[in-house]
mmCIF file of C-alpha atoms in Angstrom:
data_model
loop_
_atom_site.group_PDB
_atom_site.id
_atom_site.type_symbol
_atom_site.label_atom_id
_atom_site.label_comp_id
_atom_site.label_asym_id
_atom_site.label_seq_id
_atom_site.Cartn_x
_atom_site.Cartn_y
_atom_site.Cartn_z
ATOM 1 C CA MET A 8 6.493 -45.126 47.464
ATOM 2 C CA GLU A 9 4.100 -46.225 50.224
ATOM 3 C CA PHE A 10 5.047 -46.022 53.909
ATOM 4 C CA LYS A 11 2.782 -48.176 56.077
ATOM 5 C CA PRO A 12 2.134 -46.835 59.599
ATOM 6 C CA SER A 13 4.615 -48.272 62.103
ATOM 7 C CA ASN A 14 5.208 -46.963 65.623
ATOM 8 C CA LEU A 15 8.324 -49.148 65.861
ATOM 9 C CA LYS A 16 9.934 -47.616 62.772
ATOM 10 C CA ALA A 17 8.937 -44.150 63.949
ATOM 11 C CA ALA A 18 10.636 -44.875 67.288
ATOM 12 C CA PHE A 19 13.779 -46.081 65.472
ATOM 13 C CA TRP A 20 14.095 -42.862 63.477
ATOM 14 C CA MET A 21 13.310 -40.744 66.540
ATOM 15 C CA THR A 22 16.188 -42.445 68.380
ATOM 16 C CA GLY A 23 18.496 -41.147 65.667
ATOM 17 C CA SER A 24 16.961 -37.694 65.942
ATOM 18 C CA LEU A 25 17.338 -37.676 69.736
ATOM 19 C CA THR A 26 20.999 -38.680 69.590
ATOM 20 C CA ALA A 27 21.779 -36.033 66.999
ATOM 21 C CA ILE A 28 20.011 -33.234 68.884
ATOM 22 C CA LEU A 29 21.760 -34.102 72.160
ATOM 23 C CA MET A 30 25.124 -33.961 70.400
ATOM 24 C CA MET A 31 24.140 -30.653 68.811
ATOM 25 C CA ALA A 32 23.236 -29.151 72.199
ATOM 26 C CA ILE A 33 26.697 -29.900 73.596
ATOM 27 C CA SER A 34 28.443 -28.737 70.424
ATOM 28 C CA GLY A 35 26.323 -25.586 70.234
ATOM 29 C CA ARG A 36 27.261 -24.567 73.764
ATOM 30 C CA GLU A 37 30.957 -25.152 73.092
ATOM 31 C CA ALA A 38 31.003 -23.362 69.724
ATOM 32 C CA SER A 39 29.070 -20.355 71.056
ATOM 33 C CA LYS A 40 31.870 -19.702 73.546
ATOM 34 C CA GLU A 41 33.899 -18.459 70.583
ATOM 35 C CA LEU A 42 31.577 -17.719 67.643
ATOM 36 C CA ASN A 43 28.404 -15.691 67.107
ATOM 37 C CA VAL A 44 25.223 -17.752 66.697
ATOM 38 C CA PHE A 45 24.580 -16.270 63.232
ATOM 39 C CA GLN A 46 27.941 -17.588 62.040
ATOM 40 C CA ILE A 47 27.410 -20.993 63.650
ATOM 41 C CA MET A 48 24.064 -21.378 61.880
ATOM 42 C CA GLU A 49 25.457 -20.283 58.516
ATOM 43 C CA MET A 50 28.384 -22.695 58.691
ATOM 44 C CA ARG A 51 26.035 -25.434 59.810
ATOM 45 C CA SER A 52 23.827 -24.926 56.739
ATOM 46 C CA LEU A 53 26.681 -24.733 54.221
ATOM 47 C CA ILE A 54 28.635 -27.700 55.597
ATOM 48 C CA GLY A 55 25.404 -29.646 56.059
ATOM 49 C CA LEU A 56 24.537 -29.100 52.396
ATOM 50 C CA ALA A 57 27.879 -30.604 51.384
ATOM 51 C CA MET A 58 27.263 -33.569 53.704
ATOM 52 C CA LEU A 59 23.816 -34.086 52.207
ATOM 53 C CA TYR A 60 25.096 -34.172 48.617
ATOM 54 C CA PRO A 61 25.498 -37.994 48.418
ATOM 55 C CA LEU A 62 21.821 -38.385 49.347
ATOM 56 C CA ILE A 63 20.843 -35.651 46.884
ATOM 57 C CA ARG A 64 22.745 -37.441 44.138
ATOM 58 C CA SER A 65 21.214 -40.839 44.964
ATOM 59 C CA SER A 66 17.763 -39.215 44.900
ATOM 60 C CA GLY A 67 18.134 -37.955 41.324
ATOM 61 C CA GLY A 68 20.461 -34.985 41.705
ATOM 62 C CA VAL A 69 19.763 -31.290 42.154
ATOM 63 C CA ARG A 70 17.183 -31.298 39.336
ATOM 64 C CA ALA A 71 15.090 -33.782 41.321
ATOM 65 C CA MET A 72 14.939 -31.264 44.179
ATOM 66 C CA LYS A 73 12.527 -29.084 42.189
ATOM 67 C CA THR A 74 9.413 -28.350 44.234
ATOM 68 C CA GLY A 75 5.934 -27.021 43.623
ATOM 69 C CA ARG A 76 5.588 -26.002 47.280
ATOM 70 C CA ILE A 77 8.285 -23.367 47.606
ATOM 71 C CA TRP A 78 6.118 -21.072 49.737
ATOM 72 C CA GLN A 79 5.534 -23.832 52.282
ATOM 73 C CA HIS A 80 9.287 -24.472 52.395
ATOM 74 C CA LEU A 81 9.949 -20.756 52.872
ATOM 75 C CA GLY A 82 7.398 -20.470 55.679
ATOM 76 C CA ARG A 83 8.615 -23.579 57.430
ATOM 77 C CA ASN A 84 12.249 -22.517 57.308
ATOM 78 C CA ALA A 85 11.601 -18.931 58.356
ATOM 79 C CA ALA A 86 9.924 -20.325 61.474
ATOM 80 C CA HIS A 87 12.605 -22.918 62.064
ATOM 81 C CA TYR A 88 15.502 -20.488 61.552
ATOM 82 C CA THR A 89 13.992 -18.160 64.157
ATOM 83 C CA GLY A 90 13.510 -20.993 66.626
ATOM 84 C CA GLN A 91 16.960 -22.461 66.017
ATOM 85 C CA PHE A 92 18.633 -19.082 66.556
ATOM 86 C CA ALA A 93 16.777 -18.618 69.851
ATOM 87 C CA TRP A 94 17.581 -22.188 70.933
ATOM 88 C CA LEU A 95 21.319 -21.842 70.271
ATOM 89 C CA GLN A 96 21.385 -18.436 71.958
ATOM 90 C CA ALA A 97 19.770 -19.854 75.089
ATOM 91 C CA LEU A 98 22.311 -22.681 75.368
ATOM 92 C CA SER A 99 24.859 -20.212 76.745
ATOM 93 C CA MET A 100 22.359 -18.489 79.060
ATOM 94 C CA ILE A 101 20.690 -21.215 81.144
ATOM 95 C CA PRO A 102 21.413 -24.869 82.116
ATOM 96 C CA LEU A 103 21.034 -27.481 79.379
ATOM 97 C CA ALA A 104 18.215 -29.291 81.182
ATOM 98 C CA GLN A 105 16.224 -26.046 81.400
ATOM 99 C CA VAL A 106 16.710 -25.295 77.709
ATOM 100 C CA ILE A 107 15.400 -28.694 76.682
ATOM 101 C CA ALA A 108 12.671 -28.822 79.331
ATOM 102 C CA ILE A 109 11.137 -25.471 78.406
ATOM 103 C CA GLU A 110 11.462 -26.350 74.734
ATOM 104 C CA PHE A 111 9.068 -29.191 75.433
ATOM 105 C CA THR A 112 6.097 -26.942 75.318
ATOM 106 C CA THR A 113 6.654 -27.592 71.579
ATOM 107 C CA PRO A 114 4.631 -30.859 71.517
ATOM 108 C CA ALA A 115 1.598 -29.040 72.883
ATOM 109 C CA TRP A 116 1.801 -26.460 70.078
ATOM 110 C CA THR A 117 2.503 -29.173 67.504
ATOM 111 C CA ALA A 118 -0.363 -31.408 68.599
ATOM 112 C CA VAL A 119 -2.871 -28.557 68.539
ATOM 113 C CA MET A 120 -1.676 -27.380 65.118
ATOM 114 C CA ALA A 121 -1.646 -30.926 63.700
ATOM 115 C CA VAL A 122 -5.240 -31.489 64.800
ATOM 116 C CA ALA A 123 -6.383 -28.055 63.612
ATOM 117 C CA PHE A 124 -4.595 -27.904 60.260
ATOM 118 C CA LEU A 125 -3.638 -31.462 59.262
ATOM 119 C CA GLY A 126 -6.797 -33.297 60.277
ATOM 120 C CA GLU A 127 -5.044 -35.630 62.729
ATOM 121 C CA ARG A 128 -7.088 -37.212 65.518
ATOM 122 C CA MET A 129 -6.427 -36.643 69.213
ATOM 123 C CA ASN A 130 -7.594 -39.622 71.271
ATOM 124 C CA LEU A 131 -7.507 -40.093 75.049
ATOM 125 C CA TRP A 132 -4.138 -41.868 75.099
ATOM 126 C CA ARG A 133 -2.373 -39.259 73.012
ATOM 127 C CA THR A 134 -3.854 -36.504 75.163
ATOM 128 C CA LEU A 135 -2.669 -38.285 78.309
ATOM 129 C CA THR A 136 0.816 -38.726 76.850
ATOM 130 C CA ILE A 137 1.145 -35.027 76.086
ATOM 131 C CA LEU A 138 -0.281 -34.004 79.469
ATOM 132 C CA LEU A 139 2.152 -36.267 81.337
ATOM 133 C CA GLY A 140 5.014 -34.797 79.351
ATOM 134 C CA ILE A 141 3.968 -31.223 80.020
ATOM 135 C CA VAL A 142 3.412 -31.872 83.741
ATOM 136 C CA GLY A 143 6.836 -33.511 83.897
ATOM 137 C CA VAL A 144 8.422 -30.463 82.298
ATOM 138 C CA ILE A 145 6.633 -28.108 84.704
ATOM 139 C CA ILE A 146 7.904 -30.119 87.669
ATOM 140 C CA ILE A 147 11.459 -29.872 86.348
ATOM 141 C CA VAL A 148 11.342 -26.140 85.584
ATOM 142 C CA ARG A 149 9.107 -25.177 88.551
ATOM 143 C CA PRO A 150 7.870 -21.823 87.224
ATOM 144 C CA GLY A 151 7.142 -19.369 90.020
ATOM 145 C CA VAL A 152 10.042 -20.587 92.160
ATOM 146 C CA GLY A 153 12.479 -17.695 91.865
ATOM 147 C CA THR A 154 12.755 -15.263 88.954
ATOM 148 C CA VAL A 155 12.209 -16.215 85.328
ATOM 149 C CA ASP A 156 15.442 -15.925 83.343
ATOM 150 C CA VAL A 157 15.454 -14.130 79.980
ATOM 151 C CA GLY A 158 16.928 -17.306 78.524
ATOM 152 C CA GLN A 159 13.811 -19.190 79.596
ATOM 153 C CA LEU A 160 11.577 -16.743 77.719
ATOM 154 C CA ILE A 161 13.793 -17.048 74.640
ATOM 155 C CA VAL A 162 13.403 -20.826 74.656
ATOM 156 C CA LEU A 163 9.643 -20.499 75.099
ATOM 157 C CA GLY A 164 9.531 -18.404 71.928
ATOM 158 C CA ALA A 165 11.662 -21.010 70.183
ATOM 159 C CA ALA A 166 9.199 -23.722 71.215
ATOM 160 C CA PHE A 167 6.314 -21.912 69.536
ATOM 161 C CA THR A 168 8.182 -21.510 66.241
ATOM 162 C CA PHE A 169 9.335 -25.142 66.396
ATOM 163 C CA GLY A 170 5.682 -26.145 66.710
ATOM 164 C CA ILE A 171 4.934 -24.274 63.482
ATOM 165 C CA SER A 172 7.952 -25.855 61.788
ATOM 166 C CA PHE A 173 7.146 -29.435 62.823
ATOM 167 C CA THR A 174 3.535 -29.109 61.699
ATOM 168 C CA MET A 175 4.599 -27.777 58.304
ATOM 169 C CA VAL A 176 7.143 -30.612 57.939
ATOM 170 C CA LYS A 177 4.343 -33.099 58.513
ATOM 171 C CA SER A 178 2.346 -31.421 55.752
ATOM 172 C CA LEU A 179 5.345 -31.375 53.411
ATOM 173 C CA THR A 180 6.006 -35.115 53.873
ATOM 174 C CA ARG A 181 2.710 -35.810 52.105
ATOM 175 C CA THR A 182 4.186 -34.705 48.761
ATOM 176 C CA GLU A 183 7.921 -34.149 49.273
ATOM 177 C CA SER A 184 10.755 -36.603 49.848
ATOM 178 C CA VAL A 185 12.768 -36.354 53.052
ATOM 179 C CA VAL A 186 15.917 -35.425 51.117
ATOM 180 C CA LYS A 187 14.070 -32.644 49.313
ATOM 181 C CA ILE A 188 12.787 -31.204 52.602
ATOM 182 C CA ILE A 189 16.294 -31.150 54.065
ATOM 183 C CA PHE A 190 17.783 -29.750 50.841
ATOM 184 C CA TRP A 191 15.427 -26.781 50.881
ATOM 185 C CA MET A 192 15.964 -26.292 54.609
ATOM 186 C CA LEU A 193 19.699 -25.879 54.091
ATOM 187 C CA VAL A 194 19.394 -23.728 50.967
ATOM 188 C CA ILE A 195 16.778 -21.381 52.428
ATOM 189 C CA GLN A 196 18.354 -21.063 55.862
ATOM 190 C CA SER A 197 21.825 -20.416 54.439
ATOM 191 C CA SER A 198 20.275 -17.651 52.307
ATOM 192 C CA ILE A 199 18.411 -16.129 55.262
ATOM 193 C CA GLY A 200 21.501 -16.070 57.453
ATOM 194 C CA LEU A 201 24.194 -15.067 54.939
ATOM 195 C CA LEU A 202 24.280 -11.301 55.548
ATOM 196 C CA PRO A 203 23.986 -11.501 59.371
ATOM 197 C CA ALA A 204 26.766 -14.118 59.415
ATOM 198 C CA LEU A 205 29.093 -12.033 57.237
ATOM 199 C CA HIS A 206 28.540 -9.057 59.534
ATOM 200 C CA VAL A 207 29.908 -10.931 62.572
ATOM 201 C CA TRP A 208 32.255 -13.328 60.772
ATOM 202 C CA GLN A 209 35.562 -14.419 62.292
ATOM 203 C CA TRP A 210 37.677 -17.381 61.272
ATOM 204 C CA PRO A 211 37.145 -20.311 63.681
ATOM 205 C CA THR A 212 40.071 -21.600 65.709
ATOM 206 C CA VAL A 213 41.269 -25.201 65.596
ATOM 207 C CA HIS A 214 39.319 -25.829 68.804
ATOM 208 C CA ALA A 215 36.026 -24.607 67.308
ATOM 209 C CA TRP A 216 36.117 -26.523 64.016
ATOM 210 C CA PRO A 217 35.221 -29.989 65.403
ATOM 211 C CA TRP A 218 32.181 -28.528 67.183
ATOM 212 C CA ILE A 219 31.045 -26.781 64.009
ATOM 213 C CA VAL A 220 31.332 -29.988 61.971
ATOM 214 C CA ILE A 221 29.332 -31.894 64.602
ATOM 215 C CA ILE A 222 26.661 -29.172 64.592
ATOM 216 C CA ALA A 223 26.465 -29.349 60.795
ATOM 217 C CA PHE A 224 26.119 -33.132 60.765
ATOM 218 C CA THR A 225 23.690 -33.470 63.655
ATOM 219 C CA GLY A 226 21.692 -30.382 62.682
ATOM 220 C CA THR A 227 21.149 -31.795 59.205
ATOM 221 C CA PHE A 228 20.481 -35.433 60.009
ATOM 222 C CA SER A 229 18.352 -34.841 63.094
ATOM 223 C CA HIS A 230 15.850 -33.337 60.653
ATOM 224 C CA PHE A 231 16.319 -36.241 58.265
ATOM 225 C CA CYS A 232 15.477 -38.683 61.073
ATOM 226 C CA MET A 233 12.555 -36.556 62.260
ATOM 227 C CA ALA A 234 11.074 -36.352 58.770
ATOM 228 C CA LYS A 235 11.465 -40.127 58.377
ATOM 229 C CA ALA A 236 9.682 -40.725 61.685
ATOM 230 C CA LEU A 237 6.806 -38.518 60.539
ATOM 231 C CA LEU A 238 6.361 -40.734 57.481
ATOM 232 C CA TYR A 239 5.571 -43.709 59.710
ATOM 233 C CA ALA A 240 3.409 -42.098 62.410
ATOM 234 C CA ASP A 241 1.299 -39.027 63.140
ATOM 235 C CA ALA A 242 2.902 -35.958 64.682
ATOM 236 C CA THR A 243 0.867 -36.571 67.842
ATOM 237 C CA ILE A 244 2.735 -39.890 68.235
ATOM 238 C CA VAL A 245 6.201 -38.885 67.009
ATOM 239 C CA ILE A 246 6.691 -35.627 68.889
ATOM 240 C CA PRO A 247 5.951 -36.963 72.415
ATOM 241 C CA MET A 248 8.810 -39.483 71.939
ATOM 242 C CA ASP A 249 11.055 -36.440 71.866
ATOM 243 C CA PHE A 250 10.229 -35.819 75.552
ATOM 244 C CA LEU A 251 13.023 -38.268 76.382
ATOM 245 C CA ARG A 252 15.488 -35.512 75.571
ATOM 246 C CA VAL A 253 14.681 -33.850 78.908
ATOM 247 C CA PRO A 254 16.077 -36.522 81.267
ATOM 248 C CA LEU A 255 18.868 -37.419 78.839
ATOM 249 C CA THR A 256 20.009 -33.802 78.634
ATOM 250 C CA ALA A 257 19.885 -33.484 82.412
ATOM 251 C CA VAL A 258 22.237 -36.459 82.697
ATOM 252 C CA LEU A 259 24.625 -35.000 80.100
ATOM 253 C CA GLY A 260 24.589 -31.624 81.850
ATOM 254 C CA TRP A 261 25.516 -33.344 85.094
ATOM 255 C CA LEU A 262 28.279 -35.460 83.551
ATOM 256 C CA ILE A 263 29.886 -32.746 81.410
ATOM 257 C CA TYR A 264 29.095 -29.452 83.162
ATOM 258 C CA ALA A 265 28.380 -30.611 86.730
ATOM 259 C CA GLU A 266 24.831 -29.239 86.490
ATOM 260 C CA ARG A 267 22.926 -30.631 89.453
ATOM 261 C CA ILE A 268 20.116 -33.169 89.029
ATOM 262 C CA ASP A 269 17.560 -32.825 91.836
ATOM 263 C CA ILE A 270 14.477 -34.772 92.918
ATOM 264 C CA TYR A 271 12.255 -32.573 90.754
ATOM 265 C CA THR A 272 14.216 -33.468 87.636
ATOM 266 C CA ALA A 273 14.000 -37.163 88.506
ATOM 267 C CA LEU A 274 10.237 -36.989 89.163
ATOM 268 C CA GLY A 275 9.570 -35.016 85.996
ATOM 269 C CA ALA A 276 11.664 -37.426 83.954
ATOM 270 C CA ALA A 277 9.690 -40.371 85.371
ATOM 271 C CA LEU A 278 6.396 -38.816 84.251
ATOM 272 C CA ILE A 279 7.803 -38.062 80.817
ATOM 273 C CA LEU A 280 9.063 -41.622 80.393
ATOM 274 C CA SER A 281 5.700 -43.024 81.525
ATOM 275 C CA GLY A 282 3.907 -40.935 78.927
ATOM 276 C CA ASN A 283 6.195 -42.163 76.176
ATOM 277 C CA LEU A 284 5.731 -45.795 77.159
ATOM 278 C CA LEU A 285 1.955 -45.361 77.070
ATOM 279 C CA ASN A 286 2.179 -43.743 73.663
ATOM 280 C CA LEU A 287 4.337 -46.495 72.161
ATOM 281 C CA LYS A 288 2.304 -49.321 73.686
ATOM 282 C CA ASN A 289 -1.041 -47.934 72.562
ATOM 283 C CA LYS A 290 -2.126 -48.839 69.042
ATOM 284 C CA SER A 291 -2.068 -45.848 66.747
ATOM 285 C CA VAL A 292 -5.294 -44.352 65.428
ATOM 286 C CA PRO A 293 -5.989 -45.826 61.962
ATOM 287 C CA ARG A 294 -4.478 -43.628 59.294
ATOM 288 C CA VAL A 295 -3.996 -43.765 55.555
ATOM 289 C CA PRO A 296 -0.543 -45.138 54.623
ATOM 290 C CA GLN A 297 1.847 -42.265 53.895
ATOM 291 C CA THR A 298 2.896 -41.918 50.306
ATOM 292 C CA SER A 299 6.159 -40.336 49.255
ATOM 293 C CA PRO A 300 6.867 -39.368 45.657
ATOM 294 C CA ALA A 301 10.523 -40.136 46.143
ATOM 295 C CA ALA A 302 10.920 -43.686 44.942
ATOM 296 C CA THR A 303 14.646 -43.037 44.786
ATOM 297 C CA ASP A 304 14.849 -42.389 48.523
ATOM 298 C CA ARG A 305 16.528 -45.619 49.612
ATOM 299 C CA THR A 306 16.875 -44.964 53.319
ATOM 300 C CA ALA A 307 13.615 -46.539 54.526
#
């Protein structure tokens, strides 16, 4: 099935990804007040797999999930599991806006890796978009003003592994369906985290269950939306759209947790938004239409 390049469709799917990740950030902070991160991630993978089953069935069933790129799936999910663990851990250590802002060194890693390993082209506009986003993040975080929190370093490590993961997802979309990518993510990550989760396991309370279900849903389908967006546009276009999470998370942190929004956050958010508008307005670099082998994937 051929997917013609479309920045508009990529933006549509990234909107879904943004919404899901914002919901997951709130739910992750709430759930981690009671449960260990290993257990949260294991429950997320197992429940997410059950939620994904209707899409698996409509895509040909479990047999259709067979892959010839198992090592790429393993590498991608080892990197992503590490980053996701660090990200969830940091949610309880530093303000939400800081977690998301520092995480946004990810696009820089992703863009460099996509150019180096996937053969994507980096033109002036894409470079400017990424630079505006990074400068905006620096203004928000203001490194050097005060001490650097351990949580900030943890998120920085997460950003690097996310860059690896996103680049490998882009490579996988050339031969694998979106459903297959998510299926293997859930299977592999639930296998990686099983023993650590059992070691710290405790039965969730009634209060924790809704947060866990939200994490499972948003954690699964944020990746579905991200993978869909990558079918319609290069990683150097898709990932900078994700910069919008910084100002949106700052607003949520203020509304829900009374985390202060200062002039630096507002200025950084303005630069980030400007970069995204430039990226969406600019015509994409010509690219070969993306082909997916999954003709049964009906969620175009």
